[in-house]
Coordinates of C-alpha atoms and ligand atoms in Angstrom, one line a residue:
M1 CA 35.4 52.2 -41.7
N2 CA 36.7 55.8 -41.3
R3 CA 34.8 58.9 -42.4
D4 CA 36.7 59.4 -45.6
T5 CA 36.4 55.8 -46.8
R6 CA 32.7 56.0 -46.0
R7 CA 32.4 59.2 -48.1
E8 CA 34.2 57.4 -50.9
F9 CA 31.7 54.6 -50.6
I10 CA 28.7 56.9 -50.8
K11 CA 30.3 58.8 -53.8
K12 CA 30.8 55.6 -55.7
A13 CA 27.3 54.3 -55.1
A14 CA 26.0 57.8 -55.9
I15 CA 27.5 57.8 -59.4
G16 CA 25.7 54.5 -60.0
T17 CA 28.4 51.9 -59.6
A18 CA 27.0 48.9 -57.7
A19 CA 30.6 47.8 -57.0
V20 CA 30.0 47.7 -53.3
L21 CA 32.5 45.1 -52.0
A22 CA 31.9 45.4 -48.3
Y23 CA 29.5 47.0 -46.0
P24 CA 30.3 49.1 -42.9
S25 CA 29.0 47.5 -39.8
A26 CA 26.4 49.5 -38.0
R27 CA 25.9 50.1 -34.3
V28 CA 24.7 47.0 -32.6
L29 CA 21.4 47.8 -30.9
G30 CA 20.2 46.2 -27.8
A31 CA 16.5 45.2 -27.2
N32 CA 15.9 48.5 -25.3
D33 CA 18.0 50.8 -27.4
R34 CA 16.5 53.8 -29.1
V35 CA 16.5 53.5 -32.9
R36 CA 17.7 56.7 -34.6
V37 CA 16.0 57.3 -37.9
G38 CA 16.6 59.6 -40.9
M39 CA 14.2 60.2 -43.8
I40 CA 14.9 60.8 -47.5
G41 CA 12.1 62.4 -49.5
V42 CA 9.3 63.8 -47.3
G43 CA 6.5 64.7 -49.7
G44 CA 3.0 63.2 -49.7
R45 CA 3.9 59.7 -48.6
G46 CA 7.0 60.7 -46.7
Q47 CA 4.8 62.8 -44.4
D48 CA 2.5 59.9 -43.7
L49 CA 5.5 57.8 -42.8
L50 CA 6.9 60.6 -40.7
R51 CA 3.7 60.5 -38.6
Q52 CA 4.0 56.8 -38.4
I53 CA 7.6 56.7 -37.2
L54 CA 6.9 59.4 -34.6
E55 CA 4.4 56.9 -33.1
V56 CA 6.7 53.9 -32.8
P57 CA 7.9 53.7 -29.2
N58 CA 11.6 54.1 -28.5
T59 CA 12.5 55.6 -31.9
Q60 CA 13.9 59.0 -32.6
L61 CA 13.6 60.8 -35.9
V62 CA 16.8 62.9 -36.1
A63 CA 17.1 64.2 -39.7
M64 CA 15.4 64.4 -43.1
A65 CA 16.7 65.3 -46.5
D66 CA 14.6 66.7 -49.4
V67 CA 15.5 68.6 -52.6
Y68 CA 12.5 71.0 -52.2
S69 CA 12.6 73.7 -49.5
R70 CA 8.8 73.6 -48.9
R71 CA 9.1 69.9 -47.9
R72 CA 11.9 70.7 -45.4
E73 CA 9.9 73.4 -43.8
E74 CA 6.8 71.1 -43.6
A75 CA 8.9 68.4 -42.0
K76 CA 10.4 70.8 -39.5
K77 CA 6.9 71.9 -38.5
M78 CA 5.9 68.3 -37.9
A79 CA 9.1 67.4 -36.0
P80 CA 10.8 70.6 -34.8
Q81 CA 13.8 68.9 -33.3
I82 CA 15.1 67.3 -36.5
E83 CA 17.9 68.5 -38.7
T84 CA 16.7 69.3 -42.3
L85 CA 19.1 68.8 -45.1
D86 CA 19.0 69.5 -48.8
D87 CA 21.3 66.6 -49.8
Y88 CA 20.6 63.0 -48.8
R89 CA 24.3 62.3 -48.8
K90 CA 24.8 64.5 -45.8
L91 CA 22.2 62.5 -44.0
L92 CA 23.9 59.2 -44.8
E93 CA 27.2 60.6 -43.5
R94 CA 25.7 61.0 -40.0
K95 CA 27.1 58.1 -38.0
D96 CA 24.4 58.4 -35.3
I97 CA 21.6 57.4 -37.7
D98 CA 20.8 53.7 -37.6
A99 CA 18.1 53.4 -40.1
V100 CA 16.7 55.3 -43.1
I101 CA 13.2 55.7 -44.6
V102 CA 13.1 56.4 -48.3
A103 CA 10.0 58.0 -49.9
S104 CA 11.4 59.6 -52.9
P105 CA 10.0 59.3 -56.5
L106 CA 10.3 55.9 -58.1
H107 CA 13.2 56.8 -60.5
I108 CA 15.5 57.6 -57.5
H109 CA 14.6 54.6 -55.3
A110 CA 17.6 52.5 -56.5
R111 CA 20.1 55.2 -55.8
H112 CA 18.8 55.9 -52.3
F113 CA 18.5 52.1 -51.7
L114 CA 22.1 51.3 -52.7
D115 CA 23.6 54.4 -51.0
S116 CA 21.7 53.7 -47.7
L117 CA 23.0 50.2 -47.5
A118 CA 26.5 51.3 -48.5
A119 CA 26.4 53.7 -45.6
G120 CA 25.5 50.9 -43.2
K121 CA 21.9 51.9 -42.6
D122 CA 18.9 49.6 -42.2
L123 CA 16.3 50.6 -44.8
Y124 CA 12.6 51.1 -45.2
S125 CA 12.1 51.8 -48.9
E126 CA 8.8 52.8 -50.4
K127 CA 7.3 50.6 -53.2
T128 CA 7.8 50.0 -56.0
M129 CA 11.3 48.9 -55.0
T130 CA 12.9 50.2 -58.3
W131 CA 12.1 51.9 -61.6
S132 CA 13.6 49.1 -63.7
I133 CA 14.4 45.4 -63.7
A134 CA 18.1 46.0 -63.9
E135 CA 17.9 48.2 -60.8
A136 CA 15.9 45.6 -59.0
D137 CA 18.7 43.0 -59.7
E138 CA 21.3 45.5 -58.4
C139 CA 19.3 46.2 -55.2
L140 CA 18.6 42.6 -54.5
A141 CA 22.2 41.7 -54.9
A142 CA 23.3 44.6 -52.6
A143 CA 20.8 43.7 -49.9
K144 CA 21.9 40.0 -50.0
K145 CA 25.5 41.0 -49.7
S146 CA 24.9 43.2 -46.7
D147 CA 23.5 42.3 -43.3
R148 CA 21.1 45.2 -43.3
V149 CA 17.4 44.9 -42.5
V150 CA 15.3 45.9 -45.5
Q151 CA 11.6 46.5 -45.4
I152 CA 9.7 47.5 -48.6
G153 CA 6.7 49.8 -48.2
L154 CA 4.3 47.1 -49.2
Q155 CA 2.2 47.5 -46.1
H156 CA -0.4 45.0 -47.1
E157 CA 2.2 42.3 -46.4
S158 CA 1.5 43.1 -42.7
G159 CA -2.2 43.0 -43.3
G160 CA -4.8 40.8 -41.6
T161 CA -6.4 39.8 -44.9
L162 CA -3.1 38.2 -46.1
A163 CA -2.8 36.3 -42.9
D164 CA -6.4 34.9 -43.4
A165 CA -5.8 34.1 -47.1
K166 CA -2.5 32.2 -46.2
A167 CA -4.2 30.3 -43.4
W168 CA -7.0 29.1 -45.7
M169 CA -4.5 28.1 -48.4
E170 CA -2.5 26.2 -45.8
Q171 CA -5.6 24.4 -44.5
G172 CA -6.1 23.0 -48.0
I173 CA -9.7 24.3 -48.2
V174 CA -9.1 26.3 -51.4
G175 CA -7.7 23.4 -53.5
K176 CA -5.8 24.0 -56.7
V177 CA -5.9 27.7 -57.8
T178 CA -5.3 28.2 -61.5
Q179 CA -6.8 31.6 -61.9
V180 CA -6.8 34.9 -60.0
E181 CA -8.9 38.0 -60.9
S182 CA -7.9 41.3 -59.5
W183 CA -9.0 44.9 -60.1
M184 CA -8.6 48.4 -58.9
S185 CA -10.8 51.4 -59.8
R186 CA -10.9 55.1 -59.1
N187 CA -12.7 58.1 -60.4
T188 CA -12.2 61.9 -60.4
P189 CA -14.4 64.9 -61.3
H190 CA -14.7 65.6 -65.1
G191 CA -11.6 67.5 -66.3
K192 CA -9.5 66.6 -63.3
G193 CA -7.1 63.7 -64.0
Q194 CA -6.2 61.2 -61.3
W195 CA -3.1 62.2 -59.4
V196 CA -2.7 65.6 -60.9
R197 CA -1.2 68.1 -58.4
E198 CA -1.2 71.8 -58.6
V199 CA 2.3 73.4 -58.7
P200 CA 2.8 75.6 -55.6
S201 CA 4.1 79.2 -56.4
D202 CA 7.3 78.5 -54.5
C203 CA 8.1 75.4 -56.6
T204 CA 10.8 77.2 -58.6
A205 CA 14.3 76.5 -59.7
A206 CA 15.6 78.5 -56.7
N207 CA 13.8 76.2 -54.2
V208 CA 14.2 72.8 -55.9
N209 CA 17.4 71.0 -56.6
W210 CA 16.2 70.1 -60.1
N211 CA 19.4 68.3 -61.1
A212 CA 19.2 66.0 -58.0
F213 CA 15.6 65.2 -58.8
L214 CA 16.4 64.4 -62.5
N215 CA 18.9 61.7 -61.3
G216 CA 20.5 61.5 -64.7
R217 CA 17.4 62.1 -66.9
P218 CA 17.9 64.5 -69.8
D219 CA 17.6 68.1 -68.6
T220 CA 15.2 70.2 -70.6
G221 CA 15.1 73.0 -68.0
F222 CA 13.3 73.3 -64.7
D223 CA 9.7 72.1 -65.0
G224 CA 7.6 72.4 -61.8
Y225 CA 4.7 70.4 -63.4
R226 CA 6.9 67.4 -64.0
F227 CA 8.5 67.7 -60.6
M228 CA 5.2 67.7 -58.8
N229 CA 3.5 65.2 -61.2
W230 CA 6.4 62.8 -61.8
R231 CA 3.9 59.9 -61.6
L232 CA 2.5 60.8 -65.0
F233 CA 5.7 60.3 -67.0
W234 CA 7.6 57.2 -67.9
E235 CA 11.1 58.6 -67.2
F236 CA 10.2 58.9 -63.5
S237 CA 7.3 56.5 -63.0
G238 CA 5.7 53.2 -64.0
G239 CA 2.2 54.6 -63.7
N240 CA -0.6 52.8 -62.0
I241 CA 1.2 49.5 -62.3
T242 CA 4.0 50.6 -60.0
E243 CA 1.7 52.8 -57.9
N244 CA -1.1 50.3 -57.2
M245 CA -0.8 47.0 -59.0
V246 CA 2.4 46.4 -57.1
H247 CA 0.5 46.2 -53.8
Q248 CA -2.1 43.7 -55.1
I249 CA 0.4 41.6 -57.0
S250 CA 2.6 41.3 -54.0
W251 CA -0.4 40.2 -51.9
I252 CA -1.3 37.6 -54.5
L253 CA 2.2 36.3 -54.8
S254 CA 2.4 35.9 -51.0
A255 CA -1.0 34.3 -50.7
L256 CA -0.2 31.7 -53.3
D257 CA 3.5 31.5 -52.7
L258 CA 4.3 32.3 -56.4
D259 CA 7.6 33.1 -57.9
L260 CA 8.3 35.5 -60.8
P261 CA 5.8 35.5 -63.7
S262 CA 7.0 33.6 -66.8
A263 CA 5.2 36.0 -69.2
A264 CA 3.2 39.2 -69.2
T265 CA 0.8 41.0 -71.6
M266 CA -0.8 44.4 -71.0
S267 CA -3.3 46.5 -73.0
G268 CA -5.0 49.8 -72.4
G269 CA -4.2 53.5 -72.9
V270 CA -4.7 57.1 -71.8
F271 CA -8.5 57.1 -72.2
S272 CA -10.0 58.8 -69.1
E273 CA -8.4 62.3 -69.2
K274 CA -6.1 63.2 -72.1
D275 CA -4.1 65.7 -70.0
G276 CA -0.7 65.1 -71.4
R277 CA 0.1 62.1 -69.2
E278 CA 2.1 59.3 -70.7
V279 CA 1.2 56.4 -68.4
P280 CA -2.1 54.6 -69.1
D281 CA -5.2 55.1 -67.0
T282 CA -7.1 52.1 -68.4
I283 CA -5.3 48.8 -68.0
V284 CA -5.7 45.1 -68.4
V285 CA -2.7 43.0 -67.4
T286 CA -2.3 39.2 -67.7
L287 CA 0.6 37.6 -65.8
E288 CA 1.4 33.9 -66.4
F289 CA 3.1 31.9 -63.7
P290 CA 5.2 28.7 -64.1
Q291 CA 3.0 27.0 -61.4
D292 CA 0.0 26.9 -63.9
V293 CA -1.6 30.1 -62.6
V294 CA -2.8 33.0 -64.6
V295 CA -3.4 36.4 -62.8
T296 CA -5.3 39.3 -64.4
W297 CA -5.4 42.8 -63.0
Q298 CA -7.7 45.5 -64.4
S299 CA -7.8 49.2 -63.6
T300 CA -9.7 52.3 -64.6
F301 CA -9.5 55.9 -63.5
S302 CA -13.0 56.8 -64.6
N303 CA -15.3 54.5 -62.6
S304 CA -14.8 53.6 -58.9
H305 CA -17.9 51.4 -58.4
Y306 CA -16.1 48.1 -57.6
G307 CA -13.3 49.6 -55.5
L308 CA -10.5 47.1 -55.5
G309 CA -10.1 43.4 -54.9
E310 CA -8.8 40.0 -55.6
R311 CA -10.5 36.7 -56.2
L312 CA -8.5 33.5 -55.9
L313 CA -10.4 30.8 -57.8
G314 CA -9.7 27.3 -56.4
S315 CA -11.0 23.9 -57.2
D316 CA -12.3 23.5 -53.6
G317 CA -13.1 27.2 -52.8
T318 CA -12.9 30.8 -53.5
I319 CA -11.1 33.5 -51.6
E320 CA -12.5 37.0 -52.2
H321 CA -10.8 40.1 -50.8
T322 CA -12.6 43.4 -51.5
E323 CA -12.2 47.0 -50.4
G324 CA -15.2 49.2 -51.1
A325 CA -13.2 52.5 -51.0
T326 CA -10.3 53.1 -53.3
D327 CA -7.7 54.1 -50.8
M328 CA -4.7 51.8 -50.6
V329 CA -2.6 54.4 -48.8
H330 CA -3.8 54.5 -45.2
G331 CA -5.5 51.1 -45.1
E332 CA -8.5 52.9 -43.4
S333 CA -11.2 51.9 -45.8
Q334 CA -13.6 49.1 -45.2
E335 CA -12.2 45.8 -46.1
E336 CA -13.5 42.3 -46.2
I337 CA -12.1 38.8 -46.9
R338 CA -14.3 35.8 -47.3
Y339 CA -14.1 32.2 -48.2
F340 CA -16.8 30.3 -50.2
P341 CA -16.6 26.5 -50.6
E342 CA -17.0 24.8 -54.0
K343 CA -19.8 22.4 -53.2
V344 CA -18.7 20.1 -56.0
N345 CA -15.5 19.2 -54.0
R346 CA -16.4 20.3 -50.5
P347 CA -20.1 19.5 -50.1
S348 CA -20.2 20.2 -46.4
G349 CA -17.8 23.1 -46.5
E350 CA -19.0 26.4 -44.9
A351 CA -18.5 30.0 -45.9
L352 CA -16.0 31.9 -43.7
T353 CA -15.1 35.5 -42.9
G354 CA -11.6 36.5 -42.0
H355 CA -10.9 38.5 -38.8
S356 CA -7.1 38.6 -38.5
R357 CA -5.8 42.0 -37.4
D358 CA -3.4 44.2 -39.4
R359 CA 0.0 44.5 -37.9
N360 CA 1.9 47.8 -37.9
H361 CA 4.3 47.7 -40.9
M362 CA 6.5 50.5 -39.7
A363 CA 6.7 49.0 -36.1
N364 CA 7.5 45.6 -37.6
W365 CA 10.5 47.2 -39.4
I366 CA 11.8 48.8 -36.2
D367 CA 11.3 45.6 -34.3
C368 CA 13.4 43.8 -36.9
V369 CA 16.1 46.6 -36.8
R370 CA 16.5 45.5 -33.1
S371 CA 16.1 41.8 -33.4
R372 CA 17.8 41.5 -36.9
K373 CA 14.9 39.2 -38.0
Q374 CA 13.4 39.3 -41.4
P375 CA 10.6 41.9 -41.7
N376 CA 7.2 41.2 -43.3
A377 CA 8.1 42.7 -46.7
P378 CA 11.8 41.8 -47.2
V379 CA 13.8 42.6 -50.3
E380 CA 12.8 39.4 -52.1
K381 CA 9.1 40.5 -52.0
G382 CA 10.1 43.9 -53.2
Y383 CA 12.1 42.3 -56.0
R384 CA 9.4 39.9 -57.2
S385 CA 6.6 42.5 -57.2
A386 CA 8.9 45.0 -59.0
V387 CA 9.9 42.6 -61.7
A388 CA 6.2 41.6 -62.3
C389 CA 5.3 45.3 -62.6
H390 CA 8.1 46.0 -65.1
M391 CA 7.3 43.0 -67.2
A392 CA 3.7 44.3 -67.5
N393 CA 4.8 47.8 -68.4
L394 CA 7.4 46.6 -70.9
A395 CA 4.8 44.4 -72.6
Y396 CA 2.5 47.4 -72.9
R397 CA 5.2 49.6 -74.4
R398 CA 6.2 46.8 -76.8
K399 CA 2.6 45.8 -77.5
E400 CA 3.6 42.2 -77.3
R401 CA 3.6 39.2 -74.9
L402 CA 6.9 39.3 -73.1
T403 CA 8.6 36.4 -71.3
L404 CA 10.7 36.9 -68.2
E405 CA 13.8 36.3 -70.3
D406 CA 12.8 38.9 -72.9
A407 CA 12.2 41.4 -70.1
K408 CA 15.5 40.7 -68.4
N409 CA 17.4 41.1 -71.6
M410 CA 16.0 44.6 -72.3
K411 CA 18.7 47.0 -71.4
V412 CA 16.5 50.1 -71.4
A413 CA 13.4 50.3 -69.1
Y414 CA 10.3 51.4 -70.9
S415 CA 12.0 52.0 -74.2
Ligands
NAD501 N1 3.0 52.5 -49.7 C1 2.0 53.3 -50.1 O1 0.8 53.1 -49.9 C2 2.4 54.5 -50.9 C3 1.4 55.6 -51.0 C4 1.8 56.7 -51.7 C5 3.0 56.8 -52.3 N2 3.9 55.8 -52.1 C6 5.3 55.8 -52.7 O2 6.0 56.8 -52.1 C7 7.0 57.4 -53.0 C8 6.8 58.9 -53.0 O3 5.5 59.3 -53.4 P1 4.9 60.7 -53.0 O4 3.5 60.7 -53.4 O5 5.2 61.0 -51.6 O6 5.7 61.7 -54.0 P2 6.0 63.2 -53.7 O7 6.4 63.8 -55.0 O8 4.9 63.8 -52.9 O9 7.2 63.1 -52.7 C9 8.5 62.8 -53.1 C10 9.5 63.7 -52.3 O10 10.8 63.4 -52.7 C11 11.5 64.6 -52.9 N3 12.7 64.3 -53.7 C12 12.7 64.3 -55.1 N4 14.0 64.0 -55.5 C13 14.7 63.8 -54.4 C14 16.1 63.5 -54.1 N5 17.0 63.3 -55.1 N6 16.5 63.5 -52.8 C15 15.7 63.7 -51.8 N7 14.4 64.0 -52.0 C16 13.9 64.1 -53.2 C17 10.5 65.6 -53.4 O11 10.9 66.9 -53.2 C18 9.3 65.2 -52.6 O12 9.2 65.9 -51.4 C19 6.7 56.8 -54.3 O13 7.5 55.8 -54.6 C20 5.3 56.3 -54.2 O14 5.0 55.2 -55.0 C21 3.6 54.7 -51.4

């Protein structure tokens, strides 16, 4: 594909058409070739990922794109040799980039996802895969049509606890699981809401491409608070469901090999800090699955005592995974996974503790970019976890139990 046709491609995808008919073929990498990487969106999470990619052997970070000048300067300090760009399309035009890491806000994920594939790049896209179910459908279809390697930033899919849970399930020592309890809890000092970020003095219309950030949302004038705190507002975010439930629900789906939920309900509200946020801080979700399983997930932002965890309740045993601390980001907190037999069905069964090691999620992606194998969190896992999240949020907004079919038929996300 020549440069002009490629530009046309990117332009088409950028205006939101998913009418991608063919994908440019990328450079074929040998087992020892250096993988050249670009990054889109290098804020809080993007800077974590930047550090991670610098540590993966035989990779080279060559460019980054971000709409905020401060983030470009910060990235340049962390990796002085890279090109910094204010428009991600310029990054995708660079033919010498093999693979792209996307860590932009949720409401722009789909655009960056589709355009990266259309430009022939392999992709690491942060969770949640998309802001809506319609976008998830589009991204899944595009990924299936292309031959690109896609890893979603669901790093717990590479975790040792998931390997342990799957092994115990496969050994048959858990029996029939009909119910899963899961929870996640955090707290903050009085008067300071979870996630709220200060607006730096240089976060101004002159230093931020506000229009590119909006990505088609109605423009009511530059608003540094919304730009920095996009997580708090439905038009950019799915709240704690897409920030954190997504990790745990993906883990549960993988452990039990579940497909999409058949129905969802969700209650809660903005109870912890009434600071103008739209997304709830107190949440109870119920997801029903066609395989006769019900999963609940509860979360609060004003008590952190129980950290987070999942309990898979089986007829022959229980799997309990807990993390005392509340940090799902770095995976550095103390974590434990244990198995307890149900004496009624396994009288001589013994309690077990899991010891499998975490694998490096970023290195797994790079390995697959070379081998063309499927990474640990492929697009299907991104899709399933995203749809489950959006079903829950839609049920909350509608204040009713929502089936998968209802949710798929809704044209507007979070209306
Ligand atoms: N996997 C994890 O554990 C984990 C942890 C934290 C965040 N995340 C995810 O990472 C993503 C980013 O979160 P964050 O906390 O870093 O947000 P952030 O606001 O700190 O960073 C987002 C960056 O994207 C930039 N940006 C905005 N619009 C852009 C555009 N059109 N083109 C290019 N850049 C643009 C912003 O300037 C900012 O630098 C979210 O999807 C979030 O859910 C994942």
